Coordinates of C-alpha atoms and ligand atoms in Angstrom, one line a residue:
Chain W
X1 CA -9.1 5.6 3.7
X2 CA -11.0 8.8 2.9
X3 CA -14.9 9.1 2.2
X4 CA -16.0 12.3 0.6
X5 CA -19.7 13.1 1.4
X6 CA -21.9 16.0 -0.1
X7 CA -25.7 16.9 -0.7
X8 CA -27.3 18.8 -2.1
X9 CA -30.4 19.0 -4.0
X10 CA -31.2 18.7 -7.7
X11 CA -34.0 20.5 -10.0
X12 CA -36.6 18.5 -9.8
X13 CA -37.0 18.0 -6.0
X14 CA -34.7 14.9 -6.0
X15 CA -31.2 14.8 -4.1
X16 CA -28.4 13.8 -5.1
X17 CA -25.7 12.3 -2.7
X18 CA -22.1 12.6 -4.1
X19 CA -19.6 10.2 -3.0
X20 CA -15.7 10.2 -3.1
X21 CA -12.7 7.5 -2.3
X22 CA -13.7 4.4 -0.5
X23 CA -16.2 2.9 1.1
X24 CA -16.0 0.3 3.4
X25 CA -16.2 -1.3 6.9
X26 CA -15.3 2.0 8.6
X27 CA -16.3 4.9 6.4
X28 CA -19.8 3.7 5.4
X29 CA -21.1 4.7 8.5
X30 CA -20.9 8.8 7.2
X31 CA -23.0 7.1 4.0
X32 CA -25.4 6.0 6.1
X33 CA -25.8 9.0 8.4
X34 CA -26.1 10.9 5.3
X35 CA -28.8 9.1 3.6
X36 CA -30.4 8.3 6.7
X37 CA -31.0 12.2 7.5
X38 CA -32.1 12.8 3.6
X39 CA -34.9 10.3 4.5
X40 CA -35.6 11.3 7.7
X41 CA -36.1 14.4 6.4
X42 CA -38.7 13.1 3.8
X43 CA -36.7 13.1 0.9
X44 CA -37.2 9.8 -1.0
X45 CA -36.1 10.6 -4.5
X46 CA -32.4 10.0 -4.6
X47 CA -29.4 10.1 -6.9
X48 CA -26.2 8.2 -5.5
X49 CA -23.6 9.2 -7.3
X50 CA -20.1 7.1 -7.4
X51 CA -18.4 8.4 -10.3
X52 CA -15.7 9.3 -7.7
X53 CA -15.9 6.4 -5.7
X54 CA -12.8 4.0 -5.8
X55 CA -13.4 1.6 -4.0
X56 CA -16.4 -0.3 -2.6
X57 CA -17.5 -3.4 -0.4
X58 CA -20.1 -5.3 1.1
X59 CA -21.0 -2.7 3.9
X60 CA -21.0 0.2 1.5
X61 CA -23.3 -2.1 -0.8
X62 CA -25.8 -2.9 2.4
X63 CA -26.0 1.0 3.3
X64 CA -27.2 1.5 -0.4
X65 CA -29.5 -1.4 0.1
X66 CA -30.9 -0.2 3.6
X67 CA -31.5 2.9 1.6
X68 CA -33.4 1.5 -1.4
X69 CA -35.4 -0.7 1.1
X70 CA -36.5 2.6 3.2
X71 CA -37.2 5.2 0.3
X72 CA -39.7 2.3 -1.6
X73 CA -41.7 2.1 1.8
X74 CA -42.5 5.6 0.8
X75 CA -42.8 5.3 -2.8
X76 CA -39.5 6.4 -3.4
X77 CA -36.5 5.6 -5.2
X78 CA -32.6 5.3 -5.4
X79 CA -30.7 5.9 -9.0
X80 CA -27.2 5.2 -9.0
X81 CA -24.6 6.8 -11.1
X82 CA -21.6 4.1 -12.0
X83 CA -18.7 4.3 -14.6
X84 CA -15.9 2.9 -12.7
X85 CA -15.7 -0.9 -14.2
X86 CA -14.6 -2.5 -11.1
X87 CA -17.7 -1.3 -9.3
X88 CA -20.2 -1.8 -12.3
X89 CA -18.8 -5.6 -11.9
X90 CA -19.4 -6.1 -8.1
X91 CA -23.5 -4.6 -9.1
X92 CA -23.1 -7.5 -11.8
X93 CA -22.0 -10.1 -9.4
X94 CA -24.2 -9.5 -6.7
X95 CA -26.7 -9.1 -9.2
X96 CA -27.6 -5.9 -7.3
X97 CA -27.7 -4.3 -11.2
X98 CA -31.1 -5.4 -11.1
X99 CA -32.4 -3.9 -8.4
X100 CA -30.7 -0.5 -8.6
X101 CA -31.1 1.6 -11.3
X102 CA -27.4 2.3 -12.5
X103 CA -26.8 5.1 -14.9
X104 CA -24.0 6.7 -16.7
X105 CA -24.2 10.6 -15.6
X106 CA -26.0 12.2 -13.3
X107 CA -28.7 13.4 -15.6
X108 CA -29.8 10.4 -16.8
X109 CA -29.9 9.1 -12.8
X110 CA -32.6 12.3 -12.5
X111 CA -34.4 11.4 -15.2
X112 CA -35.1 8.4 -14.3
X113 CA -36.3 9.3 -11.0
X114 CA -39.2 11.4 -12.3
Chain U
X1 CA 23.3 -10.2 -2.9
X2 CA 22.5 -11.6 -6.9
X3 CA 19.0 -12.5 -7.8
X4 CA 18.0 -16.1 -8.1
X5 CA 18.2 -17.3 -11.6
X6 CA 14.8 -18.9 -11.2
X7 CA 11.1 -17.7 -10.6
X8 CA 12.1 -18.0 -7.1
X9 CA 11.8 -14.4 -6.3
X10 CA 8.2 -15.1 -6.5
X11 CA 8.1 -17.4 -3.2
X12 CA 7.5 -16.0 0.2
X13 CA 5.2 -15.9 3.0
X14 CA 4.2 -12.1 4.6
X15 CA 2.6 -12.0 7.7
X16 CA 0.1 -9.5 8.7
X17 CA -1.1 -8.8 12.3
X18 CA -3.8 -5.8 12.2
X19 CA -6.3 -4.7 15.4
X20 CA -10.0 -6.1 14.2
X21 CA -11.4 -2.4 13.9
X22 CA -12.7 -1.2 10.9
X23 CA -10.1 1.7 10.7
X24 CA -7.4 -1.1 10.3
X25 CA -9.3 -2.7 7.3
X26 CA -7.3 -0.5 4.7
X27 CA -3.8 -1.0 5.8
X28 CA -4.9 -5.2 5.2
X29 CA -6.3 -4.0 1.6
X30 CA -3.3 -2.2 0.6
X31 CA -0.6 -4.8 2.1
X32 CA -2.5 -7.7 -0.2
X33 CA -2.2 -5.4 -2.9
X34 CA 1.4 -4.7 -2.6
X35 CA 2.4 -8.7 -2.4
X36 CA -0.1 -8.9 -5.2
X37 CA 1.7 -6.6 -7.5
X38 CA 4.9 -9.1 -6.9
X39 CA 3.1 -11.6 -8.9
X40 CA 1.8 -11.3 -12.5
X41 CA -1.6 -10.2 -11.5
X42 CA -3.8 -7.6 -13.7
X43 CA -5.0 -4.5 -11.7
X44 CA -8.4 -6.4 -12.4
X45 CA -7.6 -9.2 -10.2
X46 CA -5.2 -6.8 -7.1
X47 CA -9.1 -5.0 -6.9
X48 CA -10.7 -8.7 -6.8
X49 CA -8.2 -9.5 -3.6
X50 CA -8.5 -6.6 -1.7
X51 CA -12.1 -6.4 -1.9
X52 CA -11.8 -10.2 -0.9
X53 CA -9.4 -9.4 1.9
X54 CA -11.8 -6.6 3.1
X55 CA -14.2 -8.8 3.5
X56 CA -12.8 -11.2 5.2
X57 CA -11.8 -8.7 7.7
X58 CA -14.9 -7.1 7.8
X59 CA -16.3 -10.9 8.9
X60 CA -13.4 -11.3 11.3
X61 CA -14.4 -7.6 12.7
X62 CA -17.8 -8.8 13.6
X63 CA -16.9 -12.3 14.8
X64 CA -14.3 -10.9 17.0
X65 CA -17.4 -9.2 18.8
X66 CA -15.5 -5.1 17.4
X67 CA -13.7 -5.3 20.6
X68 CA -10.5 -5.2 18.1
X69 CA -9.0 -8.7 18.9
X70 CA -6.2 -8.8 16.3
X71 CA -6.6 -10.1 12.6
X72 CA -3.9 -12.6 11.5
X73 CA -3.3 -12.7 7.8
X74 CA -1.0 -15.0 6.1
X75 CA 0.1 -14.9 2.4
X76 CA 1.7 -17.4 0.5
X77 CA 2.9 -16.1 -3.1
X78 CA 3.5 -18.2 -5.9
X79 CA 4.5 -17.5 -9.4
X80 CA 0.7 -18.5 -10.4
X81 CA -1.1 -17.8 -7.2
X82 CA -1.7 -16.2 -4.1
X83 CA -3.0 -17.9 -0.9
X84 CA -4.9 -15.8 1.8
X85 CA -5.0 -17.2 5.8
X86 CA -7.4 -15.0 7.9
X87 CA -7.3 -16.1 11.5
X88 CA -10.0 -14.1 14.1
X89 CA -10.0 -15.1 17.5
X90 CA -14.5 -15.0 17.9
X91 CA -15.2 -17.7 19.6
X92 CA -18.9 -17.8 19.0
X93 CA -20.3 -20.3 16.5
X94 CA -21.2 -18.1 13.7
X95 CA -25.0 -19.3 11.7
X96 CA -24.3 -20.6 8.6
X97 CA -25.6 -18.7 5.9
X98 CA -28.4 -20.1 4.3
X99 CA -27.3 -21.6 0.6
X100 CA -28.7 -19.8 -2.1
X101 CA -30.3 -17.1 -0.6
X102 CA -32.0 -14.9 -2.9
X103 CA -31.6 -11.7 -1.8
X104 CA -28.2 -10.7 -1.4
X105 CA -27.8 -8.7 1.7
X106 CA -26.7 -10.9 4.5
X107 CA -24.1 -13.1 3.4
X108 CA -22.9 -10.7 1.0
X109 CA -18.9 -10.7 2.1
X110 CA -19.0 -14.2 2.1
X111 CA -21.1 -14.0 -1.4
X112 CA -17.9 -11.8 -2.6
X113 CA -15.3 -13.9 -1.7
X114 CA -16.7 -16.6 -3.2
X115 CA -17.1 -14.9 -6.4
X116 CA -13.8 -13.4 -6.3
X117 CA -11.9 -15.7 -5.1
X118 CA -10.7 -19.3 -7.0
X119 CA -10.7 -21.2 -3.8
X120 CA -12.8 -21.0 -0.3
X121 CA -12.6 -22.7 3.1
X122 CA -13.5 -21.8 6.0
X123 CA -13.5 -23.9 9.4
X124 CA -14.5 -22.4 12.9
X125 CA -13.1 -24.0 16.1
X126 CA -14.8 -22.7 19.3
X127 CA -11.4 -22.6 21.2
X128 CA -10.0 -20.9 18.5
X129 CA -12.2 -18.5 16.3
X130 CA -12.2 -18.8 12.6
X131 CA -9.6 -19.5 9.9
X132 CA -10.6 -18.5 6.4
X133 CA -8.2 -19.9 3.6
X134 CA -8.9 -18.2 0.4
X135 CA -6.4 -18.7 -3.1
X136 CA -6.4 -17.2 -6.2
X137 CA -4.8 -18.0 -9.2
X138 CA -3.0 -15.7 -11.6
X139 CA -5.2 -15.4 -15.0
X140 CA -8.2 -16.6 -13.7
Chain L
X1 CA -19.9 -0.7 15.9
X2 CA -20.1 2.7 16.4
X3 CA -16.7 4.6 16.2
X4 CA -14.9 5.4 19.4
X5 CA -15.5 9.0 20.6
X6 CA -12.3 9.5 21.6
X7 CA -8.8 9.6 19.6
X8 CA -8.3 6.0 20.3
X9 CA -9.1 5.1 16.3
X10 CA -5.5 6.4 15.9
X11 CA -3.9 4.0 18.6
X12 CA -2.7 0.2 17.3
X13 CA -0.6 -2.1 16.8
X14 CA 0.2 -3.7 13.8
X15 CA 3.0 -6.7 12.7
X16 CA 4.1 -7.3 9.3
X17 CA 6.7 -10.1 8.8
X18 CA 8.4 -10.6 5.3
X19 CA 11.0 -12.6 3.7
X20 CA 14.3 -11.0 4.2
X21 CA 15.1 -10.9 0.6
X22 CA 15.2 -7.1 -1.6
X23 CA 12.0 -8.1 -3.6
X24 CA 9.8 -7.5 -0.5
X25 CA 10.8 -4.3 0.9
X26 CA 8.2 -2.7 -1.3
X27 CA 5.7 -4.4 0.6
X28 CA 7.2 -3.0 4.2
X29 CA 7.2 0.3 2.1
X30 CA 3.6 0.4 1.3
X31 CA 2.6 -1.0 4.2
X32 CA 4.1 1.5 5.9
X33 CA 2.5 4.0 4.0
X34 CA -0.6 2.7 4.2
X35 CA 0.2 2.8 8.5
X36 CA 0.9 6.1 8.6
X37 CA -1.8 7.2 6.4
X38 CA -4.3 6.6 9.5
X39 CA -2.2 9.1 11.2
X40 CA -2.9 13.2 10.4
X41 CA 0.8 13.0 8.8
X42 CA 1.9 15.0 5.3
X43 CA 2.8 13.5 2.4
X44 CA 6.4 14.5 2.8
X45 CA 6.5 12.8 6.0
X46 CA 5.1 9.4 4.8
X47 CA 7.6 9.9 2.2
X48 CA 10.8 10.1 4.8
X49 CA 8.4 6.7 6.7
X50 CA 9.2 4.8 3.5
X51 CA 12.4 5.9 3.0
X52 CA 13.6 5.1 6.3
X53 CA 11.5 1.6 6.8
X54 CA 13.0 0.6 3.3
X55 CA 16.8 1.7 4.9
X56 CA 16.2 -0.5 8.3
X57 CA 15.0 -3.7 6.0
X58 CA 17.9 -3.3 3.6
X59 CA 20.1 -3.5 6.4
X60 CA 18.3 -6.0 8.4
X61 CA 18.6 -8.4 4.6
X62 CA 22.8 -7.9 4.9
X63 CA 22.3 -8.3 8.1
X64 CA 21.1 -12.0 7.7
X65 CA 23.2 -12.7 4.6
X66 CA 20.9 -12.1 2.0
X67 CA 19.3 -15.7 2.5
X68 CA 15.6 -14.6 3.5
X69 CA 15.9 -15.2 6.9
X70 CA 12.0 -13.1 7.9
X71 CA 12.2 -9.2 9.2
X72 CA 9.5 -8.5 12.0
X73 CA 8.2 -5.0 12.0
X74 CA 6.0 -3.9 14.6
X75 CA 4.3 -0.6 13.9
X76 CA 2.6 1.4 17.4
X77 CA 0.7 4.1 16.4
X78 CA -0.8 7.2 18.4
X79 CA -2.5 9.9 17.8
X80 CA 0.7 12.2 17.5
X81 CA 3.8 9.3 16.6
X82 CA 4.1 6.1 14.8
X83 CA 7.1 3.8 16.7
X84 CA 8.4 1.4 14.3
X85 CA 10.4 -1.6 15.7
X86 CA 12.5 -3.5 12.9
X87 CA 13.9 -7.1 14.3
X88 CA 16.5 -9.4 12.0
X89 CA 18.1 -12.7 13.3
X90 CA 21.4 -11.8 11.6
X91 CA 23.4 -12.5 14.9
X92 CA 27.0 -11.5 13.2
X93 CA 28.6 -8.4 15.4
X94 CA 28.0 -6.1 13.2
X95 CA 31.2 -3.5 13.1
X96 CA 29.8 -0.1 13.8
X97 CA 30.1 2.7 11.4
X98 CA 32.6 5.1 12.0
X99 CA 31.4 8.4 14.0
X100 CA 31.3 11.6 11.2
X101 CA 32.5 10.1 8.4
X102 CA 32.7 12.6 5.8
X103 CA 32.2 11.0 2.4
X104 CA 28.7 9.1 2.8
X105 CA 28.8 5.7 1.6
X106 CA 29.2 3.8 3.8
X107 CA 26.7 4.2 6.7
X108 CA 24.2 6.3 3.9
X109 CA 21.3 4.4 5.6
X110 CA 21.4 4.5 8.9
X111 CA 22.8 8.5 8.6
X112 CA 19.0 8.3 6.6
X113 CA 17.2 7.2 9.3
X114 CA 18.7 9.1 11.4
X115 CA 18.0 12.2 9.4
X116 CA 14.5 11.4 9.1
X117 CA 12.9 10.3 12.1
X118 CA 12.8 11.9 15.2
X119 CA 13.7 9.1 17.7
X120 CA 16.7 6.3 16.9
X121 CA 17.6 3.4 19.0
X122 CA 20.0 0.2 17.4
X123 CA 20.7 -3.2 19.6
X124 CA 22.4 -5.8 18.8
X125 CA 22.1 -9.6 20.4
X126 CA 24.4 -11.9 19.1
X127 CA 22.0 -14.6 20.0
X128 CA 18.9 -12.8 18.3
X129 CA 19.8 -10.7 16.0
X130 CA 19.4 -6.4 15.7
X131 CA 16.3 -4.7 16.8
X132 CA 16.1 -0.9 15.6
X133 CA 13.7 0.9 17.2
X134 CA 12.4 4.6 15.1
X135 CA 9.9 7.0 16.1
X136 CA 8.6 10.3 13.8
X137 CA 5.7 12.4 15.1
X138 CA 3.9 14.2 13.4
X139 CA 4.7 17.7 12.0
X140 CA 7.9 16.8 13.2
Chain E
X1 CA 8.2 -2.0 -7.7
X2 CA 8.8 -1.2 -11.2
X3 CA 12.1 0.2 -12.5
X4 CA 12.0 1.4 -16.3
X5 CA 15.8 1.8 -18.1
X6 CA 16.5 3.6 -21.2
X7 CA 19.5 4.5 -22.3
X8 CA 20.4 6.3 -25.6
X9 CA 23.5 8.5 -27.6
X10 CA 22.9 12.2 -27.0
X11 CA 23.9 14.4 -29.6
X12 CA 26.8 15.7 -28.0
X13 CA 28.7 12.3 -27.1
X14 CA 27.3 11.8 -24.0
X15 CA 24.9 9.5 -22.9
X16 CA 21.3 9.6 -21.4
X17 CA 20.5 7.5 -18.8
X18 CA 16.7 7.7 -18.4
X19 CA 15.6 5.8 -15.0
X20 CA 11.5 5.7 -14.1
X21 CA 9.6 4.3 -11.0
X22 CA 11.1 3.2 -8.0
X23 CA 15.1 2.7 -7.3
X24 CA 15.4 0.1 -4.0
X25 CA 17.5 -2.6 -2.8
X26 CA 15.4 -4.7 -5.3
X27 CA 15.4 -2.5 -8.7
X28 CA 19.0 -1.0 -8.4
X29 CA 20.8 -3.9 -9.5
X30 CA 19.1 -3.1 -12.9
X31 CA 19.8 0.4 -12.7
X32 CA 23.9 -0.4 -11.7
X33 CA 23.9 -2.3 -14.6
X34 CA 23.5 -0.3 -17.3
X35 CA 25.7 2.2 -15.7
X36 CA 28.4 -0.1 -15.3
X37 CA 27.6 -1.5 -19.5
X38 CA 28.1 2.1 -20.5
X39 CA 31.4 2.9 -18.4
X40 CA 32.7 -0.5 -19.8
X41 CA 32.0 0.6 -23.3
X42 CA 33.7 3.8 -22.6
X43 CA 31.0 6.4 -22.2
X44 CA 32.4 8.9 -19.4
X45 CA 30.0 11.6 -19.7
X46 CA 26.4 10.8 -18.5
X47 CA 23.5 12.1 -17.9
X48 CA 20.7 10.1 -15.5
X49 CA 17.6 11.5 -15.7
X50 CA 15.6 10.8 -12.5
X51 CA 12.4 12.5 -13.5
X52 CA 10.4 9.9 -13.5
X53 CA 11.8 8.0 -10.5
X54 CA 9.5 8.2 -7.3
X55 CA 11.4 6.7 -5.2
X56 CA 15.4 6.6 -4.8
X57 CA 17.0 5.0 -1.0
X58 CA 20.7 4.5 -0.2
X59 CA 21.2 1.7 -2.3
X60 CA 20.0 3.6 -5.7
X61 CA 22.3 6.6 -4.5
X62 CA 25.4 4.2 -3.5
X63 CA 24.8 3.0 -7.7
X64 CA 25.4 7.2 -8.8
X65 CA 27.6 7.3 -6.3
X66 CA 29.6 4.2 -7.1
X67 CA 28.6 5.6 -11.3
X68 CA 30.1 8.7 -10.7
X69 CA 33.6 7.5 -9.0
X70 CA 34.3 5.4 -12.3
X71 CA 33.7 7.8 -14.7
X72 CA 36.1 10.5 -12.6
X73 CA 38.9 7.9 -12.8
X74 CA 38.4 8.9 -16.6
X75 CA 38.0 12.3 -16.2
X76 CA 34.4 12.1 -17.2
X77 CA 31.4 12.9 -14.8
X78 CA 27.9 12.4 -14.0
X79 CA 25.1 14.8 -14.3
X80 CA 21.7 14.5 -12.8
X81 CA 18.3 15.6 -13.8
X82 CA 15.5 15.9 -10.7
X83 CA 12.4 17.9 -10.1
X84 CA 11.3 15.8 -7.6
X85 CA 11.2 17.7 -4.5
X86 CA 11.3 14.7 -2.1
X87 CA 14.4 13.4 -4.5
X88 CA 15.9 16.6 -4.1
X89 CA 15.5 16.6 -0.3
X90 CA 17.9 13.3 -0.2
X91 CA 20.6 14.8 -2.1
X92 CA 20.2 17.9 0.2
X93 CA 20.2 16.0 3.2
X94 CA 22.9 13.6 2.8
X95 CA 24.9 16.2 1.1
X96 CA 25.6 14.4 -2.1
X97 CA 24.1 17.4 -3.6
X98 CA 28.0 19.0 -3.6
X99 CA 29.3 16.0 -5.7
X100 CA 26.6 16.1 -8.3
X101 CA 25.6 18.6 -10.7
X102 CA 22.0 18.2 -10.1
X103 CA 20.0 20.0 -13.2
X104 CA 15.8 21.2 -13.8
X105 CA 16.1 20.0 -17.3
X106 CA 18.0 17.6 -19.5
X107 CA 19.2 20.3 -21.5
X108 CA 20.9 22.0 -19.0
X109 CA 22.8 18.4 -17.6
X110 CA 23.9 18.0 -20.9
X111 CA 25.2 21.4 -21.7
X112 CA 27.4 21.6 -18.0
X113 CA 29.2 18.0 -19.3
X114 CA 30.6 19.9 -22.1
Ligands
ADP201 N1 -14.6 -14.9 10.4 C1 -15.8 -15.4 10.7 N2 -16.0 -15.9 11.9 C2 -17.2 -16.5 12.2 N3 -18.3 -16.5 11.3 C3 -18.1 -16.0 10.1 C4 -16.8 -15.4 9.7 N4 -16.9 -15.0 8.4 C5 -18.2 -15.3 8.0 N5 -18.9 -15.9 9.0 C6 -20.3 -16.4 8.9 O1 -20.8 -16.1 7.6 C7 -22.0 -15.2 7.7 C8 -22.1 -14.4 6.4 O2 -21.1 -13.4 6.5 P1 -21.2 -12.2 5.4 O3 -21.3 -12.9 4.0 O4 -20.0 -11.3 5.5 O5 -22.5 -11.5 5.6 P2 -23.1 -10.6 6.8 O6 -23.3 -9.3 6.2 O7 -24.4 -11.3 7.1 O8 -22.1 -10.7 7.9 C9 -21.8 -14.5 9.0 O9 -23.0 -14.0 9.5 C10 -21.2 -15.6 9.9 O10 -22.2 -16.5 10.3
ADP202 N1 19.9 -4.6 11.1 C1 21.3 -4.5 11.3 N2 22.0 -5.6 11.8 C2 23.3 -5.4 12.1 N3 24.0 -4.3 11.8 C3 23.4 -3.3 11.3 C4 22.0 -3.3 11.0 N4 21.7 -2.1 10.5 C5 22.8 -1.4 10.4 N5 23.9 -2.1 10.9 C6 25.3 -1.6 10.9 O1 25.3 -0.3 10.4 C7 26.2 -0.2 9.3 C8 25.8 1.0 8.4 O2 24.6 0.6 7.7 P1 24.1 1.5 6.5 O3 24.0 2.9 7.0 O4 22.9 0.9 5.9 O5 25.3 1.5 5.4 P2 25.9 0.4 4.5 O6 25.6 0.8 3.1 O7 27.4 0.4 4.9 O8 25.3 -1.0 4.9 C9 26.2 -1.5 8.7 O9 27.3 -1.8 7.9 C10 26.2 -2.4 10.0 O10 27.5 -2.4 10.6

């Protein structure tokens, strides 16, 4: 029941939100206030990444969505970075792998942004 | 006290009480997965029913209002299969999701489950709150 | 449902009943675990939690004649102590082990539990069975 | 709940007794016997290497325990191998750390039968 959080901007004017451990009905919150204050701020370019993410459920999946939603009203976008199979699977299920872009390592994510 | 000579050690019912608050969620998710490792399950499937169970918390959670009414769990092992009760005590008729909704935000736990899970039901009684029976089978 | 702003996401209660047969004391033990993990307690200390819930269950299965006859553990926790209550229905008078006893056999679990939680308290009802009663605090 | 057994001829006549995972009420029975197989064959000098156990409670000590007393009645005895410092803090505790010779190493259990 731990959630690691940490920002931090990339090169090219994009930023990246690193995640750690599990997200679910009580942790996603500190997502959300994290990628909430990135886009408050005017940041809309963003690279999730979940390489250390264990674990993750419906609420974590709507906080990602909510995010996506609110960065395209400004043009932006949301890149996710995604090797753990059992995650990959729930973006196949929920067919979610369509609307986020889901990449391998952190430079391709930033790439992609651009 | 001997072991049973047949697949008998696979049979028993585990009760779980939890407060409906989303800090209690994990202790639910790792109880499933402990009685899930009794049975001949592949890690695939334990992360299938504790993302299942989670979300049938999380729904409980939110039916129960957050005030933390209590989550009742009840699991039935088999040697091929695993049967999940989830008891909340909300007491207000939930709307039904709307069937094949394209985009999957709301309805997403219950989108899950079903997915996950071999077999659904789910029955609300005013008086009572909601009872969620969920099953899956091992290998599936 | 915006977290409490005080320490009340460390206060709960939580009830696990399993069979009373040795395959499912892991599930008590992990439980356990996953119980105390909510509390700001080491690793060595949810160690001594899973040693000494898996003692009180392995007692509480003699206790009711190794025929699966259910354990109830209640678990309070707090922002400084988890209280664990373990009930059985084994209503034999259990004969007491003797005080001191040098070469530990005999009496190894209960001199565990003992040794590894801060609070002890054993009943016995010959109508309904042994209720143990532990507490650990944290940093303890 | 997993319990892993493996026992084999060491070169100096004694036997190795290598235990993995997690020693309960439940997995013990296992571990007792292949203890009691050896003793009955008439191996008195063992080593059980607890390494890669995790997890040992009053019923997996009551089987080294109950191990050890046999092999004494033959004048043979039980060494132990445990790094473990949680394992090591229930032989300390409950004192059984007088009756065994508890070793770092297999090498050094083995060499102390002799
Ligand atoms: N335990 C429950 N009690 C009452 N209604 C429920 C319960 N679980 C699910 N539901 C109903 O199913 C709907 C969809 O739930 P879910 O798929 O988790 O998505 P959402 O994110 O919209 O809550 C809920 O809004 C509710 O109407
Ligand atoms: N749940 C219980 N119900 C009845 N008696 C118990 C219970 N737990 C412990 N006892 C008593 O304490 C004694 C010591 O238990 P324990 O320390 O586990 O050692 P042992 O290996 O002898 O069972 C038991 O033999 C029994 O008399």
């Amino acid at each position: 029941m731990d959630i690691k959080v940490n920002v931090r901007e990339s090169s090219d004017d994009a930023y990246v939100v690193e995640l750690g451990g599990e997200i679910d009905v009580y942790t996603s919150p500190k997502v959300k206030d994290a990628i909430t204050e990135l886009i408050d701020q005017g940041h809309y370019n963003l690279v999730i990444n979940l390489e250390k993410v264990r674990y993750i459920d419906s609420t974590g999946l709507g906080v990602l969505i909510g995010g996506l939603k609110r960065v395209r009203e400004h043009g932006g976008s949301v890149n996710l970075v995604c090797t753990n199979p059992q995650i990959k699977k729930i973006f196949d299920i929920t067919g979610l792998v369509k609307i986020f872009g889901i990449y391998d390592d952190e430079a391709g994510a930033q790439k992609a942004l651009a | 006290m001997p072991e049973p000579a047949t697949g008998d050690k696979y049979f028993g019912t585990v009760d779980l009480r939890i407060p409906g608050k989303p800090e209690w969620v994990a202790v639910a998710r790792l109880t499933i997965a402990a009685i899930a490792n009794r049975l001949p399950f592949t890690v695939e499937e334990i992360e299938d029913l504790k993302l299942a169970i989670a979300e049938a918390c999380t729904n409980a959670i939110q039916a129960g209002g957050g005030n933390g009414e209590p989550i009742d769990i009840r699991c039935e092992t088999a040697a091929d299969h695993l049967r999940i009760v989830v008891r909340d005590r909300g007491t207000k008729k939930p709307e039904p999701v709307p069937a094949g909704k394209a985009t999957p935000v709301e309805g997403l736990g219950v989108f899950l489950i079903q997915a996950l899970m071999d077999g659904v039901e789910h029955s609300f009684d005013a008086a009572r709150g909601s009872e969620l029976i969920m099953t899956k089978r091992v290998g599936s």
